[in-house]
mmCIF file of N, CA and C in Angstrom:
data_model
loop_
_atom_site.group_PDB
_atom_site.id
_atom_site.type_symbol
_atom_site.label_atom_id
_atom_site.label_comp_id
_atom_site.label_asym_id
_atom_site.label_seq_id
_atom_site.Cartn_x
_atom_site.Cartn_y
_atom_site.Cartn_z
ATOM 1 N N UNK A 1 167.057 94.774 158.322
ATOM 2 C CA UNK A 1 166.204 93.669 158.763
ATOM 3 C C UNK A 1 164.909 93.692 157.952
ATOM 4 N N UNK A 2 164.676 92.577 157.183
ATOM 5 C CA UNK A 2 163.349 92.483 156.653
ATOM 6 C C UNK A 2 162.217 92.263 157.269
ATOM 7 N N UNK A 3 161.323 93.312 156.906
ATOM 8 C CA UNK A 3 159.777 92.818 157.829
ATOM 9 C C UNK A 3 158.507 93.346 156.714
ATOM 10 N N UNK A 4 157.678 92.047 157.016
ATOM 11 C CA UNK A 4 156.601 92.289 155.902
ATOM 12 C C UNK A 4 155.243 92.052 157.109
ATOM 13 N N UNK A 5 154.315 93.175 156.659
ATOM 14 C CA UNK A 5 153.344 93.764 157.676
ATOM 15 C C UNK A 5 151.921 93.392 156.640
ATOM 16 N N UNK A 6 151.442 92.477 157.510
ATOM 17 C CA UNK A 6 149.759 92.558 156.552
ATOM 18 C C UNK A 6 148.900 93.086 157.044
ATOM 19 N N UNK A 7 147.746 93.771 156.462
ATOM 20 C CA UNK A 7 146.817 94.704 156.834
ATOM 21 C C UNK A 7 145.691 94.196 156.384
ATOM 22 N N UNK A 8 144.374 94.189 156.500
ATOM 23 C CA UNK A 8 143.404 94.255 155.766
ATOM 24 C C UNK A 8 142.316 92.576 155.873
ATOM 25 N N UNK A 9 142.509 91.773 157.064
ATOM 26 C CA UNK A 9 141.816 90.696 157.365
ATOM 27 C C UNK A 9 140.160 91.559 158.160
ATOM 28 N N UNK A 10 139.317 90.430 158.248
ATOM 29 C CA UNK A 10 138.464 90.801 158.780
ATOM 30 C C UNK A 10 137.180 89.999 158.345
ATOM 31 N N UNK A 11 135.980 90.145 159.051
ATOM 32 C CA UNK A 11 135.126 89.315 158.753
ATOM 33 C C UNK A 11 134.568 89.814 157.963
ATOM 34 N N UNK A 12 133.018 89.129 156.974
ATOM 35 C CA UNK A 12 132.498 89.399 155.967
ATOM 36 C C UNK A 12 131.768 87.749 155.792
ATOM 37 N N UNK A 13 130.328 88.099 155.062
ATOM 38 C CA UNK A 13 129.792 87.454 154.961
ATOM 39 C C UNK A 13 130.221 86.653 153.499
ATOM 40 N N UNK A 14 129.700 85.450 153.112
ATOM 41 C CA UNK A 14 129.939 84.568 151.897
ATOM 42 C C UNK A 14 129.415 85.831 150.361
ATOM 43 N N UNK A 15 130.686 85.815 149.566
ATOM 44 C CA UNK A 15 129.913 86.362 148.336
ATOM 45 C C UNK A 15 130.940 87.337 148.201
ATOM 46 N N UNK A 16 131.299 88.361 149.910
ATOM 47 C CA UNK A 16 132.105 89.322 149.693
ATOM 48 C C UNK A 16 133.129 89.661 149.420
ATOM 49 N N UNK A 17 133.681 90.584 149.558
ATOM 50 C CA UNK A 17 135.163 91.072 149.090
ATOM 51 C C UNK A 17 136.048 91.566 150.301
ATOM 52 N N UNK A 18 137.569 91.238 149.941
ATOM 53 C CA UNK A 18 138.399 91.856 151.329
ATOM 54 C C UNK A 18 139.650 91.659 149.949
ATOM 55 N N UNK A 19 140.342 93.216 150.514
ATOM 56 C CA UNK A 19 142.304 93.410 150.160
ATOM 57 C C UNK A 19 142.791 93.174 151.228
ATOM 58 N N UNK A 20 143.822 91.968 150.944
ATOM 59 C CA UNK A 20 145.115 92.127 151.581
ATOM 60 C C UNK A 20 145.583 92.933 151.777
ATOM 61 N N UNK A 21 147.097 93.519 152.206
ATOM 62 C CA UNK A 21 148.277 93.938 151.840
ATOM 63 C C UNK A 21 149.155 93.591 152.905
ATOM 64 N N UNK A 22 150.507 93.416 151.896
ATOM 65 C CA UNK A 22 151.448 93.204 153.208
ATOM 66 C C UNK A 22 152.750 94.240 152.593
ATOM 67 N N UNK A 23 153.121 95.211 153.814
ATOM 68 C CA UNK A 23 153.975 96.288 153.430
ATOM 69 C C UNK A 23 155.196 95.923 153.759
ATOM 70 N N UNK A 24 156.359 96.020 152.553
ATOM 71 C CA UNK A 24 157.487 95.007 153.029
ATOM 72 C C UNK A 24 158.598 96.360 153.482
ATOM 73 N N UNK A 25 159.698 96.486 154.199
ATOM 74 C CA UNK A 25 160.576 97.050 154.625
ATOM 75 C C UNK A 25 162.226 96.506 154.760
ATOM 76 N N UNK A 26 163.368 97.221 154.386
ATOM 77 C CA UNK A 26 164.027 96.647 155.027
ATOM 78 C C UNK A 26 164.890 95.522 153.840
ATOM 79 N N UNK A 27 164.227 95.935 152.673
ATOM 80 C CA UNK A 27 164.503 95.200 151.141
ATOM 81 C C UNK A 27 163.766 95.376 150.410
ATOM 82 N N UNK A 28 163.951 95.355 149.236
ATOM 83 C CA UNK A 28 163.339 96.186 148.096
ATOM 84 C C UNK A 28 162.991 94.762 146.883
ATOM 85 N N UNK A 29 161.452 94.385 146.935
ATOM 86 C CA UNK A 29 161.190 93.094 146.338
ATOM 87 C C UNK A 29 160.553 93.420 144.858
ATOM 88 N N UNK A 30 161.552 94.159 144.489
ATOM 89 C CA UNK A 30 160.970 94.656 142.754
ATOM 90 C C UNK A 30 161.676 93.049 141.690
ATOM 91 N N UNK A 31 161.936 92.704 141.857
ATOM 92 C CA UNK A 31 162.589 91.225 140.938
ATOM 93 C C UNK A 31 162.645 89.763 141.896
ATOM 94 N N UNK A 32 161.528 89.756 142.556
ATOM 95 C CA UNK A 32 161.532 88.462 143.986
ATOM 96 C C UNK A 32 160.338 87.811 143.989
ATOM 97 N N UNK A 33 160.367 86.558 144.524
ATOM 98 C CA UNK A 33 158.948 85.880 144.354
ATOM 99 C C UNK A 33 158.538 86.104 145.947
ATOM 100 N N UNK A 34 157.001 86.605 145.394
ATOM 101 C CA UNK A 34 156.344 86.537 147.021
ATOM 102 C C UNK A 34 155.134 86.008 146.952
ATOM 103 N N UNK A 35 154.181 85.984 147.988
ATOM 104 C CA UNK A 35 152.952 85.141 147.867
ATOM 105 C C UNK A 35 152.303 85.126 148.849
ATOM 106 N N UNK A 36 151.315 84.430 149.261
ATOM 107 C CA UNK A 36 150.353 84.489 149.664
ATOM 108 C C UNK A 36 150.385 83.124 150.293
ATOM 109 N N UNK A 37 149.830 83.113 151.526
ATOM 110 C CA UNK A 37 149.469 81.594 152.546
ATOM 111 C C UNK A 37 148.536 81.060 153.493
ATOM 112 N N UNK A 38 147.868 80.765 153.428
ATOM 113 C CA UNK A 38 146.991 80.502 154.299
ATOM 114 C C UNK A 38 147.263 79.358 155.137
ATOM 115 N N UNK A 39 146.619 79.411 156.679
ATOM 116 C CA UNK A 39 146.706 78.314 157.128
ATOM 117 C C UNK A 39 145.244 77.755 158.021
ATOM 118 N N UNK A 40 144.785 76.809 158.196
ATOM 119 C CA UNK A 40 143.607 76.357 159.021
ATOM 120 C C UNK A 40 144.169 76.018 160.201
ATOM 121 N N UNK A 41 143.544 75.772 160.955
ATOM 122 C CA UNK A 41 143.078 75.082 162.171
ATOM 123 C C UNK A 41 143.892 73.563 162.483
ATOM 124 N N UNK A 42 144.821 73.494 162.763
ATOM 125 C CA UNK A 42 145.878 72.206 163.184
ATOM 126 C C UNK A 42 146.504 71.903 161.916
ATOM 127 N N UNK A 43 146.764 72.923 160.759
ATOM 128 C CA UNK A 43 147.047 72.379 159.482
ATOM 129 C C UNK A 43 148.463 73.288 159.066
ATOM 130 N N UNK A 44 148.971 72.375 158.142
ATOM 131 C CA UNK A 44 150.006 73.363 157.823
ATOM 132 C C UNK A 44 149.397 74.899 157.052
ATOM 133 N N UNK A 45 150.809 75.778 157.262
ATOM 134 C CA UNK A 45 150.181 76.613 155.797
ATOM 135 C C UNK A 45 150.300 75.919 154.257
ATOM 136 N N UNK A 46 149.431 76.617 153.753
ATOM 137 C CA UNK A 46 149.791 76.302 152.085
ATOM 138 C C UNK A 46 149.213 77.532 151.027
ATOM 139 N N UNK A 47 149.871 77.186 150.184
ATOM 140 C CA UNK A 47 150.017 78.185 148.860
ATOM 141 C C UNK A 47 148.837 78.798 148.345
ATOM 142 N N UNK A 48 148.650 80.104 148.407
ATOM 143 C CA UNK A 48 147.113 80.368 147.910
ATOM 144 C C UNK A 48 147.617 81.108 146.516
ATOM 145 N N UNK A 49 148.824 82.049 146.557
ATOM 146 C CA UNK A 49 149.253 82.829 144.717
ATOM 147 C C UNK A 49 150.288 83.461 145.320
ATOM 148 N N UNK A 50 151.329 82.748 144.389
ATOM 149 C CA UNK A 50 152.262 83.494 144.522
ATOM 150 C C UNK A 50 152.935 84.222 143.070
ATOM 151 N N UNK A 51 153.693 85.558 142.793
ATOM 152 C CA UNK A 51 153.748 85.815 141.730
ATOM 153 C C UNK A 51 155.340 86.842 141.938
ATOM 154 N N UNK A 52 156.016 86.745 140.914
ATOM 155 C CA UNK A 52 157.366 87.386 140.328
ATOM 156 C C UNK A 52 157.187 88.725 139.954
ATOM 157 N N UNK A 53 157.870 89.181 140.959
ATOM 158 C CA UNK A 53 157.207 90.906 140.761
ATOM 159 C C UNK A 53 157.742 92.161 139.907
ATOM 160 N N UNK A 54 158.756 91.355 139.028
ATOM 161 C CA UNK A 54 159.021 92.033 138.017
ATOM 162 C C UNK A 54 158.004 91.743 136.779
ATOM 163 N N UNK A 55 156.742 90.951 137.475
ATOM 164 C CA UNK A 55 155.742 91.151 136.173
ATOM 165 C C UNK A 55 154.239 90.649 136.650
ATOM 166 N N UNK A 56 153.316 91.639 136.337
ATOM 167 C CA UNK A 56 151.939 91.244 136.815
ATOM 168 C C UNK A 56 151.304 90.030 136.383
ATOM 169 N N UNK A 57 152.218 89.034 135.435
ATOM 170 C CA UNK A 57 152.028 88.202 134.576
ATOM 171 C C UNK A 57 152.463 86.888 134.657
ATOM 172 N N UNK A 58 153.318 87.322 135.872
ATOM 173 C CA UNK A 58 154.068 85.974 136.042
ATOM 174 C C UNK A 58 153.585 85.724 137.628
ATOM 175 N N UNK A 59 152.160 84.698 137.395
ATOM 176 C CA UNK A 59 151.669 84.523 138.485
ATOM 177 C C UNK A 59 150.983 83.179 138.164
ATOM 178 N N UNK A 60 150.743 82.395 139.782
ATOM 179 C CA UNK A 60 150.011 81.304 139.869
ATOM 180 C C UNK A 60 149.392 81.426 140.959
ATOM 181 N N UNK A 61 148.020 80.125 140.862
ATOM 182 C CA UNK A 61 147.230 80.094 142.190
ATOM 183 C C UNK A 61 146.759 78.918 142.038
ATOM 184 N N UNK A 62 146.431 78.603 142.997
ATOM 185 C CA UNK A 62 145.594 77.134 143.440
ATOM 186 C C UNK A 62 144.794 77.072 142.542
ATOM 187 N N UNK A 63 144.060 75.898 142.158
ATOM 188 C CA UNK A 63 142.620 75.710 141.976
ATOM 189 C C UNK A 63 141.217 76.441 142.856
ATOM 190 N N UNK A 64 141.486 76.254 143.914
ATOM 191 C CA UNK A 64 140.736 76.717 144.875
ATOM 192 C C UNK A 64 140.245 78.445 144.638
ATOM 193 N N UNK A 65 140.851 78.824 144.596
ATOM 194 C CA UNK A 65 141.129 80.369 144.498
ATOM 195 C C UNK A 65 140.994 81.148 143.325
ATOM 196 N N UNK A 66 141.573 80.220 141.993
ATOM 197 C CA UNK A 66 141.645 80.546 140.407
ATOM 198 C C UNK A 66 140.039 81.522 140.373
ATOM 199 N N UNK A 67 140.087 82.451 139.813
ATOM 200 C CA UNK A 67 139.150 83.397 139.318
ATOM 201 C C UNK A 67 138.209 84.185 140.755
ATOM 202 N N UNK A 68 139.158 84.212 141.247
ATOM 203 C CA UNK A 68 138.313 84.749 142.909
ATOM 204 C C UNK A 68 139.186 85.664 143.271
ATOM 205 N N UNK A 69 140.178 85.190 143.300
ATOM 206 C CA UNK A 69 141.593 85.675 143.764
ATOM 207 C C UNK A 69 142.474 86.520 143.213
ATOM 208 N N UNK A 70 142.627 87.749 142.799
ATOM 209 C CA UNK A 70 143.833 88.329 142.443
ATOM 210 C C UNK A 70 145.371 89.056 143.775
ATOM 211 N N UNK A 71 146.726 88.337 143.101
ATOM 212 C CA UNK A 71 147.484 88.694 143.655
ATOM 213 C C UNK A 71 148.169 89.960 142.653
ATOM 214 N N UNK A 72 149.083 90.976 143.392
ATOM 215 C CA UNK A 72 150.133 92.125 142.452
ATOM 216 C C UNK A 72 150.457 92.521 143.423
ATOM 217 N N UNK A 73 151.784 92.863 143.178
ATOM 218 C CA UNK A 73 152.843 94.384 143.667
ATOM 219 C C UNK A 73 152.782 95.562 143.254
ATOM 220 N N UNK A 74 153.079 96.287 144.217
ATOM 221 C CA UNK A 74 153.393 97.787 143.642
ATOM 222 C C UNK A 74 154.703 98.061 144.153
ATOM 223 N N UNK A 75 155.579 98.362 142.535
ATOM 224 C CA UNK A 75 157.344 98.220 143.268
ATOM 225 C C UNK A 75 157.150 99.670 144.036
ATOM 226 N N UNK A 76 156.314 101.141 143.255
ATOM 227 C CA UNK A 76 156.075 102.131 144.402
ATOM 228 C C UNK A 76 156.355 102.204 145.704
ATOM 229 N N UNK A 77 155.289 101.209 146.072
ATOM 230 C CA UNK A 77 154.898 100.746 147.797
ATOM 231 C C UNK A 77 155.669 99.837 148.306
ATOM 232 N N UNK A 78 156.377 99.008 147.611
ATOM 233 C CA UNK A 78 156.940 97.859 147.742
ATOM 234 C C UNK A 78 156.332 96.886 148.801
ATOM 235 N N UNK A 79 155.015 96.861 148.166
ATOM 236 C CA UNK A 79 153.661 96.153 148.490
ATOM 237 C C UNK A 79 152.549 95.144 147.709
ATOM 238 N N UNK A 80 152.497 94.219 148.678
ATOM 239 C CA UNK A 80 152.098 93.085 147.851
ATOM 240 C C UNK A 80 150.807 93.078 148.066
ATOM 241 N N UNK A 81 149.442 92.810 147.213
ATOM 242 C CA UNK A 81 148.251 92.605 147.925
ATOM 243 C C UNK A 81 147.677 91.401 147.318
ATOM 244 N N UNK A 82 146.406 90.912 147.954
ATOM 245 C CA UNK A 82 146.094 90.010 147.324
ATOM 246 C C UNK A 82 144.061 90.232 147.506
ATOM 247 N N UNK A 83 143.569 90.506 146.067
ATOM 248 C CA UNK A 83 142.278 91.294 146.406
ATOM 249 C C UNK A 83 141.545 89.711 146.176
ATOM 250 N N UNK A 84 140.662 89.532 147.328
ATOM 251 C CA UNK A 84 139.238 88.489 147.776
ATOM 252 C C UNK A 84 138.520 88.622 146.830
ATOM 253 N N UNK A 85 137.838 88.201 146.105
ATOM 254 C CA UNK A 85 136.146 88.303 145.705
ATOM 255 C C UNK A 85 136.132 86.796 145.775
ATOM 256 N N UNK A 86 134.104 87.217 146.039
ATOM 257 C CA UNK A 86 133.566 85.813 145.876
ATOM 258 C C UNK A 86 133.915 85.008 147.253
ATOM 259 N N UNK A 87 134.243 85.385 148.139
ATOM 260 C CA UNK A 87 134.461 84.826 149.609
ATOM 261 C C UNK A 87 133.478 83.424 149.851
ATOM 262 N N UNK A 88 134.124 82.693 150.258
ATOM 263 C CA UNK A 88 132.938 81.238 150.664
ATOM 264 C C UNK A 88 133.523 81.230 151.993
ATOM 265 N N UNK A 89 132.806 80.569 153.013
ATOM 266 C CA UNK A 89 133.378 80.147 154.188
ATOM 267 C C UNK A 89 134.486 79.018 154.815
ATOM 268 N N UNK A 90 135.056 78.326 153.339
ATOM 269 C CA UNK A 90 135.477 77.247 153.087
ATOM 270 C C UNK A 90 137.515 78.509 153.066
ATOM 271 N N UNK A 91 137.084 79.570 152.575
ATOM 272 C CA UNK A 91 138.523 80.644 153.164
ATOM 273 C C UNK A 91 138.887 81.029 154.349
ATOM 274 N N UNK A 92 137.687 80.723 155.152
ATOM 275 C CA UNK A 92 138.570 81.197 156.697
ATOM 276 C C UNK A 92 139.872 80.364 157.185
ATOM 277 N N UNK A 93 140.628 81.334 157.079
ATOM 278 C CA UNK A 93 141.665 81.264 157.595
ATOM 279 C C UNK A 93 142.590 82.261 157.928
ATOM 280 N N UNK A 94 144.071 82.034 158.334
ATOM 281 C CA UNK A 94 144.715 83.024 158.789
ATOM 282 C C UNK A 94 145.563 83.395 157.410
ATOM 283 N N UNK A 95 145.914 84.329 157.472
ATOM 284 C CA UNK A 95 146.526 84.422 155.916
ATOM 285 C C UNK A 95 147.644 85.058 156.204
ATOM 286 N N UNK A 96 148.737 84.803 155.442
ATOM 287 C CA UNK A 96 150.568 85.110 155.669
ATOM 288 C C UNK A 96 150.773 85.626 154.360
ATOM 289 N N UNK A 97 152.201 86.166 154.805
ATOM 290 C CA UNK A 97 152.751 86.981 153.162
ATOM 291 C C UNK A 97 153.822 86.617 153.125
ATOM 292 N N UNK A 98 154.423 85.988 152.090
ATOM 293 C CA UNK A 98 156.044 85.203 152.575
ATOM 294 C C UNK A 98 156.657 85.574 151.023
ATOM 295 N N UNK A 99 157.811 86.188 151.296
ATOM 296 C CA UNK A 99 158.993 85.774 149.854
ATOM 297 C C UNK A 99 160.131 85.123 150.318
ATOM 298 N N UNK A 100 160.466 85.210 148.690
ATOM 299 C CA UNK A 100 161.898 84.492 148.935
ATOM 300 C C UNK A 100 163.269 85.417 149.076
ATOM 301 N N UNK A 101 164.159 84.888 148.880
ATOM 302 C CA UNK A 101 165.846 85.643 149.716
ATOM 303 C C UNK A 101 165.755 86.096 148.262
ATOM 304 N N UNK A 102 166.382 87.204 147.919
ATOM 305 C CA UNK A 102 167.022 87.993 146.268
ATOM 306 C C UNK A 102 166.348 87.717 145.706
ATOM 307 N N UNK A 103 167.018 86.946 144.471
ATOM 308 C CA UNK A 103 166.047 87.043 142.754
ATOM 309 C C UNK A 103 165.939 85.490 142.982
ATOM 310 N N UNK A 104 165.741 84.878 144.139
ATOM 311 C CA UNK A 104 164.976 83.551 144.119
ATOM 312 C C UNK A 104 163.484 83.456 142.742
ATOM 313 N N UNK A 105 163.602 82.430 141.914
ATOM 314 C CA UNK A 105 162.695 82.486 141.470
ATOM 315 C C UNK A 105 161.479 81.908 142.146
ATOM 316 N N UNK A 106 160.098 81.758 141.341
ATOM 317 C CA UNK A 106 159.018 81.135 142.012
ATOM 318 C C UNK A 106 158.828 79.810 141.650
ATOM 319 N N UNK A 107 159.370 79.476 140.605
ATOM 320 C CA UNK A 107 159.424 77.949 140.211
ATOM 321 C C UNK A 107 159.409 76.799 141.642
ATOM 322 N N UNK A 108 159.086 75.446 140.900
ATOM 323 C CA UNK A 108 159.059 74.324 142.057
ATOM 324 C C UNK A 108 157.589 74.417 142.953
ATOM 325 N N UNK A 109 158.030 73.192 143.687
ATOM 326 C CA UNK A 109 156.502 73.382 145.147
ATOM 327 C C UNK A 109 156.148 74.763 145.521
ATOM 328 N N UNK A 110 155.131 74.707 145.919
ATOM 329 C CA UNK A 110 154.935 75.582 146.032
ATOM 330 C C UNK A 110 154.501 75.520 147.757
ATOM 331 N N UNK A 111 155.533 75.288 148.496
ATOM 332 C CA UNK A 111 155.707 75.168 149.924
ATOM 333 C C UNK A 111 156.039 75.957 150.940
ATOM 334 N N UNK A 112 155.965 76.120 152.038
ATOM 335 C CA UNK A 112 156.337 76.988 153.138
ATOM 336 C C UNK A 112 157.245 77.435 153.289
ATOM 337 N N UNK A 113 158.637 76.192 152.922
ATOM 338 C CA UNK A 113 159.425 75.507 153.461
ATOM 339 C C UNK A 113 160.555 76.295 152.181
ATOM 340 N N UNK A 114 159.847 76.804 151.305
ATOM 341 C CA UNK A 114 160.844 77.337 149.823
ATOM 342 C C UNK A 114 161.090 79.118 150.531
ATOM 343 N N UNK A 115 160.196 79.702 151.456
ATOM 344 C CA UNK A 115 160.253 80.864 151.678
ATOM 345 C C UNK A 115 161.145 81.268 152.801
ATOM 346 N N UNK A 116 161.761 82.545 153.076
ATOM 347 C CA UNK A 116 162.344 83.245 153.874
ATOM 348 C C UNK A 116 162.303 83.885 154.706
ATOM 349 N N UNK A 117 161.454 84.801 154.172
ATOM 350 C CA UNK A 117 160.421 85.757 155.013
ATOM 351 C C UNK A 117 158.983 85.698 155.512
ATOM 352 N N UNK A 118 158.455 86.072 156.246
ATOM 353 C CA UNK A 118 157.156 86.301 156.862
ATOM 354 C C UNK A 118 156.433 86.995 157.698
ATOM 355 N N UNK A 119 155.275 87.075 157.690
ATOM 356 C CA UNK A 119 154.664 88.296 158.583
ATOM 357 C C UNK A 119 154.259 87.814 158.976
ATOM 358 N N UNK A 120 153.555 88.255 160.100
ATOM 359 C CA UNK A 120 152.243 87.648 161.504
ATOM 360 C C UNK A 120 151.199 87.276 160.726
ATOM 361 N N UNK A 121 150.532 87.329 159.800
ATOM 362 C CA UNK A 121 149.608 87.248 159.435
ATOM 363 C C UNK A 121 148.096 87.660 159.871
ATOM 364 N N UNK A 122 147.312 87.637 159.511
ATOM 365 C CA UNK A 122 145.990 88.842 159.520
ATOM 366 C C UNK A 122 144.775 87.814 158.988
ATOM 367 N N UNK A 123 143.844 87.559 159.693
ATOM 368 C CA UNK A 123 142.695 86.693 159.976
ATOM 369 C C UNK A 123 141.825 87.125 159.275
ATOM 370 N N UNK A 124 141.154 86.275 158.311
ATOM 371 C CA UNK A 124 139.911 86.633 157.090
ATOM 372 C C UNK A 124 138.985 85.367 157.602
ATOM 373 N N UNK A 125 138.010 85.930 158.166
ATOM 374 C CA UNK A 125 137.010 84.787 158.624
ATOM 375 C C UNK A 125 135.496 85.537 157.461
ATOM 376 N N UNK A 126 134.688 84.445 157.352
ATOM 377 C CA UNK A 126 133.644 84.341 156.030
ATOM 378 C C UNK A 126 132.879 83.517 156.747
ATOM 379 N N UNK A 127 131.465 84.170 156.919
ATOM 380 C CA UNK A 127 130.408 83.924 157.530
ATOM 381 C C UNK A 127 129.813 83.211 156.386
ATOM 382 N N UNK A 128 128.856 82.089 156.425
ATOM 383 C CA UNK A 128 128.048 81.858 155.422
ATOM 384 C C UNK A 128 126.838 82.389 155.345
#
């Protein structure tokens, strides 16, 4: 049974820094697309970076996020994180860790609705 566990939400004022991680079990996501999600307040989730973890290189992210945001795996840990800087208050939200089934690639939308898996997700609120 697959289960992916995120750790590492919490508050912090505008400017700061917070790591993700979400510890996956239960399948081994060394060649799989996984990512990152956020959701607001009556809104769907949506795509914050998702990246192909047979390479630190094969990654994308929003506009929003571009140069703030780093996502990576460690096939080690078989753990995904996604490190904050530069926090605005315009990020609070709840944040999810979702891949896809096998060697699904990451190509296409970049939607909810493309993923398989998921965790409870872990709350990053940003004070201004």
């Amino acid at each position: 049974q697959v289960q992916l566990v995120e750790h590492g939400g919490g508050s912090v004022q505008a400017g700061g820094s917070l790591r993700l991680s979400c510890k996956a079990s239960g399948y081994t996501f060394n060649s799989s697309c996984m990512a990152w999600f956020r959701q607001f307040p009556g809104k769907e989730r949506e795509g914050v970076a998702r990246i192909y973890t047979d390479s630190q290189y094969n990654v994308y992210y929003v506009d929003s996020v571009k140069d703030r945001f780093t996502i990576s795996y460690d096939s080690h840990e078989n753990t995904l994180y996604l490190q904050m800087n530069g926090l605005k208050a315009e990020d609070t939200a709840m944040y999810y860790c979702a891949a896809k089934d096998g060697k699904r690639l990451c190509a296409g939308p970049f939607g909810q609705r493309a993923y398989d898996y998921w965790g409870e997700g872990t709350q990053v609120t940003v004070s201004p």
